[in-house]
PDB file of N, CA and C in Angstrom:
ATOM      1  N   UNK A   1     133.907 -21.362 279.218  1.00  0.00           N
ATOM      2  CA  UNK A   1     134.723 -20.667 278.241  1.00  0.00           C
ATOM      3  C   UNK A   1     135.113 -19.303 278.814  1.00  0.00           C
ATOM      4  N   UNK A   2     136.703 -19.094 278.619  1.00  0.00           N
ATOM      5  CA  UNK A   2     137.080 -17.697 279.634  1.00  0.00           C
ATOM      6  C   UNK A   2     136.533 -16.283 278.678  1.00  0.00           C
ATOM      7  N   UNK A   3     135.974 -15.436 278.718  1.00  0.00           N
ATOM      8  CA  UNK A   3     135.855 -14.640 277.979  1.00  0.00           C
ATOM      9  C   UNK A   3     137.662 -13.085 278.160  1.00  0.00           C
ATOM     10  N   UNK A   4     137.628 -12.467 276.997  1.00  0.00           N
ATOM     11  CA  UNK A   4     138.280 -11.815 277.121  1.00  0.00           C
ATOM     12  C   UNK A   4     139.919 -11.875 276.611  1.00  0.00           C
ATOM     13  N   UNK A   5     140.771 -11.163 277.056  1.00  0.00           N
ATOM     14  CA  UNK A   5     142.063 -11.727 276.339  1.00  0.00           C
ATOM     15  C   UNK A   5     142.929 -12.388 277.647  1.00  0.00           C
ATOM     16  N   UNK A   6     143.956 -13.097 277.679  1.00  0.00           N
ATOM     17  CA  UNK A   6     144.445 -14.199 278.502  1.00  0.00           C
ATOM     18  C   UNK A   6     144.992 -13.098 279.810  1.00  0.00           C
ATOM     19  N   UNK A   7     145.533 -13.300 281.245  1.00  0.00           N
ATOM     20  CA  UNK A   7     146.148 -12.482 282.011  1.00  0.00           C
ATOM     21  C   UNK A   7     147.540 -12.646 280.975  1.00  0.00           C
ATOM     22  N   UNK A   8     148.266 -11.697 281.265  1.00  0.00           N
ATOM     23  CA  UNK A   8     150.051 -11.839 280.619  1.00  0.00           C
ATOM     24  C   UNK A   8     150.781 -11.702 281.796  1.00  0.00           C
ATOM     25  N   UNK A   9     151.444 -12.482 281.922  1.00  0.00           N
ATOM     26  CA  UNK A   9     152.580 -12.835 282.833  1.00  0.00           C
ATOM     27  C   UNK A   9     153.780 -11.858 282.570  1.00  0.00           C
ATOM     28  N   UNK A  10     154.158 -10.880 281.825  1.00  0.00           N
ATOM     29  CA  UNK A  10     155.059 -10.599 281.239  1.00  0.00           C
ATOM     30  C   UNK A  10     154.974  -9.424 282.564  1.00  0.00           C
ATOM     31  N   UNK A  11     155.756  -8.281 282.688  1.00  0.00           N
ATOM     32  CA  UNK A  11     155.882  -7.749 284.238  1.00  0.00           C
ATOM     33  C   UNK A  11     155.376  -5.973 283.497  1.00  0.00           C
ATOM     34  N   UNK A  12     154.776  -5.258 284.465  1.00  0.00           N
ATOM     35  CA  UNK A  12     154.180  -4.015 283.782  1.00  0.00           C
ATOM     36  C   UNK A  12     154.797  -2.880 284.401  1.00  0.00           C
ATOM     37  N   UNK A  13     154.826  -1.947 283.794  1.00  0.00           N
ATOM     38  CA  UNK A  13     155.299  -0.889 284.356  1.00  0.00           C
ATOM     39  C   UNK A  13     153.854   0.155 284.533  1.00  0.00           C
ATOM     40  N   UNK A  14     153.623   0.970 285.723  1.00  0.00           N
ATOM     41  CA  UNK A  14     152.663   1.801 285.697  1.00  0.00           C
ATOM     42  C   UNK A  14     152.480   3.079 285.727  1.00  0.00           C
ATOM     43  N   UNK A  15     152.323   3.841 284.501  1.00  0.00           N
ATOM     44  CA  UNK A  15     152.319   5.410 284.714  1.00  0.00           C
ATOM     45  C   UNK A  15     151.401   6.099 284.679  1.00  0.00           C
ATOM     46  N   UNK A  16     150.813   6.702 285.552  1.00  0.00           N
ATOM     47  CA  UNK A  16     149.417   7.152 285.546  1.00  0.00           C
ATOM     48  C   UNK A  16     150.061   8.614 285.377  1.00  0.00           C
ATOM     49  N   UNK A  17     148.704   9.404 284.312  1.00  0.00           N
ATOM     50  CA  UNK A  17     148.629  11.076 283.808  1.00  0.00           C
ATOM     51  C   UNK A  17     147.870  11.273 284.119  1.00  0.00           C
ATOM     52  N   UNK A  18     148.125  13.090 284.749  1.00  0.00           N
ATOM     53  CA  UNK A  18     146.725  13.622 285.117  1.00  0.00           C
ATOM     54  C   UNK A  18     146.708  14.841 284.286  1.00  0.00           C
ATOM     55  N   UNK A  19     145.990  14.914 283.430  1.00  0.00           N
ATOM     56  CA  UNK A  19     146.057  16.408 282.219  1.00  0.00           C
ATOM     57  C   UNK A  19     145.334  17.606 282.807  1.00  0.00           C
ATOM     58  N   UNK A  20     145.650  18.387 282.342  1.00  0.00           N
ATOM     59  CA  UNK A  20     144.790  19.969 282.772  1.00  0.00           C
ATOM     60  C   UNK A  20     145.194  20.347 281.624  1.00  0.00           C
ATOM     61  N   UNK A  21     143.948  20.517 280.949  1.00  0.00           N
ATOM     62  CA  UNK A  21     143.539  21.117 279.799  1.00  0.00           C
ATOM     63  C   UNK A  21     142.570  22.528 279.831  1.00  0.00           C
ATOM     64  N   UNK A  22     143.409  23.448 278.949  1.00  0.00           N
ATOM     65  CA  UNK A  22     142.843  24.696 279.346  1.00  0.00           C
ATOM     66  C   UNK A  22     142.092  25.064 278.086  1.00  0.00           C
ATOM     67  N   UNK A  23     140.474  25.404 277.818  1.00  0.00           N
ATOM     68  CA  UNK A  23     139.705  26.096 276.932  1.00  0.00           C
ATOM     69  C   UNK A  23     140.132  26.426 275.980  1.00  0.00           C
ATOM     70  N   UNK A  24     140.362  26.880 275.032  1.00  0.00           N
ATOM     71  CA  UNK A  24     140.739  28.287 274.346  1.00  0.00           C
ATOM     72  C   UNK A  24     142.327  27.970 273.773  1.00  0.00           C
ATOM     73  N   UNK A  25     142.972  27.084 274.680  1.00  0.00           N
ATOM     74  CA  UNK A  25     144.448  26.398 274.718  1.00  0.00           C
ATOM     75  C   UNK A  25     144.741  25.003 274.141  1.00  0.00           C
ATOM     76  N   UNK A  26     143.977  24.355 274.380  1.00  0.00           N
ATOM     77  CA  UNK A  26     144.007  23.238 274.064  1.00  0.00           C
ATOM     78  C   UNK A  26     142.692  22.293 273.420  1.00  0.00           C
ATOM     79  N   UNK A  27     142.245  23.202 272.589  1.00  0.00           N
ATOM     80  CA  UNK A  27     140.533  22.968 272.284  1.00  0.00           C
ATOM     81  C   UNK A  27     141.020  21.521 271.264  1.00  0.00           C
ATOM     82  N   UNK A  28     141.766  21.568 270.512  1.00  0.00           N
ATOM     83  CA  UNK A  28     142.452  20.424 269.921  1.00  0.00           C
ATOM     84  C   UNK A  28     142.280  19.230 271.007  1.00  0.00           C
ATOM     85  N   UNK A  29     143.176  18.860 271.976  1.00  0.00           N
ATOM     86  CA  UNK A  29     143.555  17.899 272.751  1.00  0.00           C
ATOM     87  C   UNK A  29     142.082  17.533 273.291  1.00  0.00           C
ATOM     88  N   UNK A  30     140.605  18.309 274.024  1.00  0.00           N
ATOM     89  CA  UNK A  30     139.885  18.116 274.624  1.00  0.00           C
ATOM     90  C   UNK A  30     138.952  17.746 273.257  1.00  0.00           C
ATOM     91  N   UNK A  31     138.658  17.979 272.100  1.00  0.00           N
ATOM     92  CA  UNK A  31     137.825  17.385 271.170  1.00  0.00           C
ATOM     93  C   UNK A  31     138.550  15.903 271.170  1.00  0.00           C
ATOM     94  N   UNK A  32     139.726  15.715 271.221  1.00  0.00           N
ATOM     95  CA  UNK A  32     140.553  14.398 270.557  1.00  0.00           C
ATOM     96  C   UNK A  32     139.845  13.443 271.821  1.00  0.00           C
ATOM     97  N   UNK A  33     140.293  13.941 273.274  1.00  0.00           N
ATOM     98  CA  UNK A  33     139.546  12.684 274.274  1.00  0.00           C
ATOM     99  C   UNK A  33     138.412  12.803 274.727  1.00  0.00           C
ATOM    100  N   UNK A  34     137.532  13.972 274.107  1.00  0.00           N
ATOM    101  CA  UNK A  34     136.189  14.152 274.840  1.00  0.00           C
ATOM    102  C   UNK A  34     135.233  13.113 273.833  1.00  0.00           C
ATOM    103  N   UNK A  35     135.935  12.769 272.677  1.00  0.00           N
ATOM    104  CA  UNK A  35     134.994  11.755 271.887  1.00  0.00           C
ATOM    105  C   UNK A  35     135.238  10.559 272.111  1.00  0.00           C
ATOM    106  N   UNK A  36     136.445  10.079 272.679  1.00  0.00           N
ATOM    107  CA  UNK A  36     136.511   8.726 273.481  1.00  0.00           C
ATOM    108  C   UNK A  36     136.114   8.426 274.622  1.00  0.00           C
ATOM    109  N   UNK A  37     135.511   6.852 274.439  1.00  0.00           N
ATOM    110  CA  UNK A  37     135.119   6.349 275.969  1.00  0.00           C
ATOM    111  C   UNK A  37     136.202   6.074 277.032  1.00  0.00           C
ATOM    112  N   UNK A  38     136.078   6.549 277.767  1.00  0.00           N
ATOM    113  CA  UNK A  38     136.943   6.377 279.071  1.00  0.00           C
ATOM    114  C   UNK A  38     137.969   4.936 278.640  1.00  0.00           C
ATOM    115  N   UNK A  39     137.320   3.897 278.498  1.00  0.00           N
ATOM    116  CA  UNK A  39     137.859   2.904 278.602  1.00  0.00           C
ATOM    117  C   UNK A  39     139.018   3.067 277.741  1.00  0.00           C
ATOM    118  N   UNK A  40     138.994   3.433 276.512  1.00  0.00           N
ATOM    119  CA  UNK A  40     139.880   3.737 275.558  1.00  0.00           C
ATOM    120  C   UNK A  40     141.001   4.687 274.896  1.00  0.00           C
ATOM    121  N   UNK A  41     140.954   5.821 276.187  1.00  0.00           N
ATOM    122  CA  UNK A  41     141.601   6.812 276.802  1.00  0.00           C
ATOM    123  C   UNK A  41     143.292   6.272 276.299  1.00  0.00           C
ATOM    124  N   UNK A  42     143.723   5.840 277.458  1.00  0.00           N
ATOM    125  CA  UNK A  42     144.628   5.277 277.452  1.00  0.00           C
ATOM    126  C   UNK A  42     145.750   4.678 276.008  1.00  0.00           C
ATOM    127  N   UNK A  43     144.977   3.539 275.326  1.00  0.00           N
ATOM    128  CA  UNK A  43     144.983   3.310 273.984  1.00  0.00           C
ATOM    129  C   UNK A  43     145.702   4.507 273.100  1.00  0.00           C
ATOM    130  N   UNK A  44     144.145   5.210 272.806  1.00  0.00           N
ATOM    131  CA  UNK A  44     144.756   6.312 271.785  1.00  0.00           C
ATOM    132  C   UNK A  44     146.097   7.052 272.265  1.00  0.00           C
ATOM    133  N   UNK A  45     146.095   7.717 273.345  1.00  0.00           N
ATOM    134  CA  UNK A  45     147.031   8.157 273.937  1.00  0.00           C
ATOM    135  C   UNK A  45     148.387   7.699 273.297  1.00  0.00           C
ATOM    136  N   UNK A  46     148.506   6.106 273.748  1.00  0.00           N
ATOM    137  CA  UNK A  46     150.040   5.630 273.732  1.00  0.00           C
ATOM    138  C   UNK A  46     149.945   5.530 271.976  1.00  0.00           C
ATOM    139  N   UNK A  47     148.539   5.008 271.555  1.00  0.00           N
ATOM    140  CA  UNK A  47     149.112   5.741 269.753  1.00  0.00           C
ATOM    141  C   UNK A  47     149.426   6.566 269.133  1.00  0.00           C
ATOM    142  N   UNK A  48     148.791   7.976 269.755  1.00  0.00           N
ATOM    143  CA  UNK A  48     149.330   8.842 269.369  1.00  0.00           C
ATOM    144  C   UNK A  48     150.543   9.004 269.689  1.00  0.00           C
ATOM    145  N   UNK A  49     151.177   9.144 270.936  1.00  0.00           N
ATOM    146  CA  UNK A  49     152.461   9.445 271.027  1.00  0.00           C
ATOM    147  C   UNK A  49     153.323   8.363 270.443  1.00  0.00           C
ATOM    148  N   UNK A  50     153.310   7.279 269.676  1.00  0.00           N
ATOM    149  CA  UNK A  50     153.540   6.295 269.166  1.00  0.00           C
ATOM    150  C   UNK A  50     154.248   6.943 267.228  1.00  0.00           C
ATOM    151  N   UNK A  51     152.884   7.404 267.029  1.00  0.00           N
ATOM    152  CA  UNK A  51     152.917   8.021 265.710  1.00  0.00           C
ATOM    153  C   UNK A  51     153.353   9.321 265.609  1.00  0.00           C
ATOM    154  N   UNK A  52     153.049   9.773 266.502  1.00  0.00           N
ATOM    155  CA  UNK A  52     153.438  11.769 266.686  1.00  0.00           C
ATOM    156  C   UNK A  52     154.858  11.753 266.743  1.00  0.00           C
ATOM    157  N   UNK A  53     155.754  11.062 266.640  1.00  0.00           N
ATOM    158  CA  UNK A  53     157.084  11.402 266.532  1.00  0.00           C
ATOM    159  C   UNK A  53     158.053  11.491 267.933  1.00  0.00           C
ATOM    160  N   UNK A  54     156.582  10.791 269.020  1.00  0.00           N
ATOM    161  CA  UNK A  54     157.848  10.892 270.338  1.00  0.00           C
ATOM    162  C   UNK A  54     158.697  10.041 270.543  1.00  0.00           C
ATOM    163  N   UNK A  55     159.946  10.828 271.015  1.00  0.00           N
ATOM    164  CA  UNK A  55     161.286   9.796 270.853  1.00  0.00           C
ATOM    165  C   UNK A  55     162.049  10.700 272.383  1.00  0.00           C
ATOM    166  N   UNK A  56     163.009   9.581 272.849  1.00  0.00           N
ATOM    167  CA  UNK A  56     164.059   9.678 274.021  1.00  0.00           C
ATOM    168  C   UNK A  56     164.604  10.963 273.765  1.00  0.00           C
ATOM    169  N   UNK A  57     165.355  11.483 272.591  1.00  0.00           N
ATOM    170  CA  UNK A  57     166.202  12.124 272.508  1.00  0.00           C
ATOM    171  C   UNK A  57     165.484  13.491 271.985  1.00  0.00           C
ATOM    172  N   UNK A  58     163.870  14.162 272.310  1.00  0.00           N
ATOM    173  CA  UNK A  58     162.921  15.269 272.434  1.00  0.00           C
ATOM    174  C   UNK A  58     163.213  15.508 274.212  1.00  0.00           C
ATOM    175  N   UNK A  59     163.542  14.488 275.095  1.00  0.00           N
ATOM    176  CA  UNK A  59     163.400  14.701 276.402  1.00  0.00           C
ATOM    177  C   UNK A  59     164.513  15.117 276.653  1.00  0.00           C
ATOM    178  N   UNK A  60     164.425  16.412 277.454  1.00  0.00           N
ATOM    179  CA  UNK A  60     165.108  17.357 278.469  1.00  0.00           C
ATOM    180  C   UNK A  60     165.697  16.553 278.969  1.00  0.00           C
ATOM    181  N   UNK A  61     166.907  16.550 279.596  1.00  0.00           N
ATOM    182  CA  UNK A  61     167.556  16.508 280.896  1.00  0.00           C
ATOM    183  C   UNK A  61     167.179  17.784 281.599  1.00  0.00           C
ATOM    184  N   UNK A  62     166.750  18.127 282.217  1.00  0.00           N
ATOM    185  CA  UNK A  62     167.197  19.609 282.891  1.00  0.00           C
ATOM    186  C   UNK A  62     168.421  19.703 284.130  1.00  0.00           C
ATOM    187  N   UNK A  63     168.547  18.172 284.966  1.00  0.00           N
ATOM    188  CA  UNK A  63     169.353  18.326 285.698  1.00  0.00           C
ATOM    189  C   UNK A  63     170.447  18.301 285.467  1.00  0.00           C
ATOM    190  N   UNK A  64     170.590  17.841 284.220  1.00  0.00           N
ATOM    191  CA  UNK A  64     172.533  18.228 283.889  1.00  0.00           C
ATOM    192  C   UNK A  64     172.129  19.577 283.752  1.00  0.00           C
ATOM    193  N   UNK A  65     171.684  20.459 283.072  1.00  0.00           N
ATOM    194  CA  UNK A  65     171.609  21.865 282.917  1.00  0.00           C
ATOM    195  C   UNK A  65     171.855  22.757 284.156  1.00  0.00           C
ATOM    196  N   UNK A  66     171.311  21.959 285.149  1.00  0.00           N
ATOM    197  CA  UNK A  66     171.537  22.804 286.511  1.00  0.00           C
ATOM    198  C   UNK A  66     172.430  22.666 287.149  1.00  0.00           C
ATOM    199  N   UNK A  67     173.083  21.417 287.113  1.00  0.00           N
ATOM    200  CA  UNK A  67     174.626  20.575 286.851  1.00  0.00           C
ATOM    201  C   UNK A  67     175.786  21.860 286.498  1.00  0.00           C
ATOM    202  N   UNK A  68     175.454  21.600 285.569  1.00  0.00           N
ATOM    203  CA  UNK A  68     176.434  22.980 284.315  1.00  0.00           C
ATOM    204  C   UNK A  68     176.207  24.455 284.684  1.00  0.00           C
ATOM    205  N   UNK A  69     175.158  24.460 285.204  1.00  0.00           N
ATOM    206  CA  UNK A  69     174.903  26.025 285.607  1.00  0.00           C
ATOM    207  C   UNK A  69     175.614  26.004 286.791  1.00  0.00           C
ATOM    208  N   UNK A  70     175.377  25.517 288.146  1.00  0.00           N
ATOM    209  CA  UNK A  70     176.417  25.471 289.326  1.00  0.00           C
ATOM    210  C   UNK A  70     178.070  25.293 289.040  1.00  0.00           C
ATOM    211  N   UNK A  71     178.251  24.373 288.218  1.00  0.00           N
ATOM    212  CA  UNK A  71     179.846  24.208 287.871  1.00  0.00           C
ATOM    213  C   UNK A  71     180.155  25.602 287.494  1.00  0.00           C
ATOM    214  N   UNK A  72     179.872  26.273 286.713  1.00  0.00           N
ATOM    215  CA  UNK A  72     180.024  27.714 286.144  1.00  0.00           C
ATOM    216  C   UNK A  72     180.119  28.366 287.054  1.00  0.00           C
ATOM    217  N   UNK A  73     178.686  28.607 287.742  1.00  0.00           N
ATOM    218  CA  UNK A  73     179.106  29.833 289.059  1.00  0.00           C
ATOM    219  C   UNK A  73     180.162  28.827 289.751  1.00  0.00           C
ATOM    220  N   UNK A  74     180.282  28.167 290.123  1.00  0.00           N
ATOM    221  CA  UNK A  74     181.137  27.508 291.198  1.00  0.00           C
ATOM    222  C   UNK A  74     182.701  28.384 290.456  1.00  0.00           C
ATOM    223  N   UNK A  75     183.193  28.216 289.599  1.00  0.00           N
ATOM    224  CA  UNK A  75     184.366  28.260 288.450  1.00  0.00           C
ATOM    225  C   UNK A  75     184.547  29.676 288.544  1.00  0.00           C
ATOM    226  N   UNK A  76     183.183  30.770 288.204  1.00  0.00           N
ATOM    227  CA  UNK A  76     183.347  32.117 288.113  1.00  0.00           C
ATOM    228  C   UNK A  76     183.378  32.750 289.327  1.00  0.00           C
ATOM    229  N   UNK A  77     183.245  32.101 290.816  1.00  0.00           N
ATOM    230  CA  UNK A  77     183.764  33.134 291.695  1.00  0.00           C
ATOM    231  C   UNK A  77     185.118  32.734 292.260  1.00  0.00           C
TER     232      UNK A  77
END
């Protein structure tokens, strides 16, 4: 009997985070994963940002910005 849940064939994408969490700064964020087991890290993570309201259109472009900033000087001299 196989234990566990099945392999998925379906194709993965892989993004590994590395946090630096600072004392005094982020005492919130380090209580939230210092009470989870490693294994389950991950998990909460993608729930929270799941539920916390992250969406495509919170993310920066910055390179059009720098885009638009060169066109300008380019234009103003």
């Amino acid at each position: 009997m196989a234990r566990g849940r099945p392999a998925s064939t379906a194709p993965t994408w892989e993004c590994h985070i590395h946090l630096r969490l600072r004392v005094g700064e982020d005492d919130d964020l380090i209580a939230f994963l210092s009470k989870l087991p490693p294994r389950k890290r991950a998990v909460s993570l993608k729930t929270a940002m799941r539920t916390g309201g992250v969406s495509l259109s919170q993310v920066d472009d910055d390179s059009s910005d720098a885009e638009l900033l060169a066109a300008i000087d380019d234009f103003l001299k």
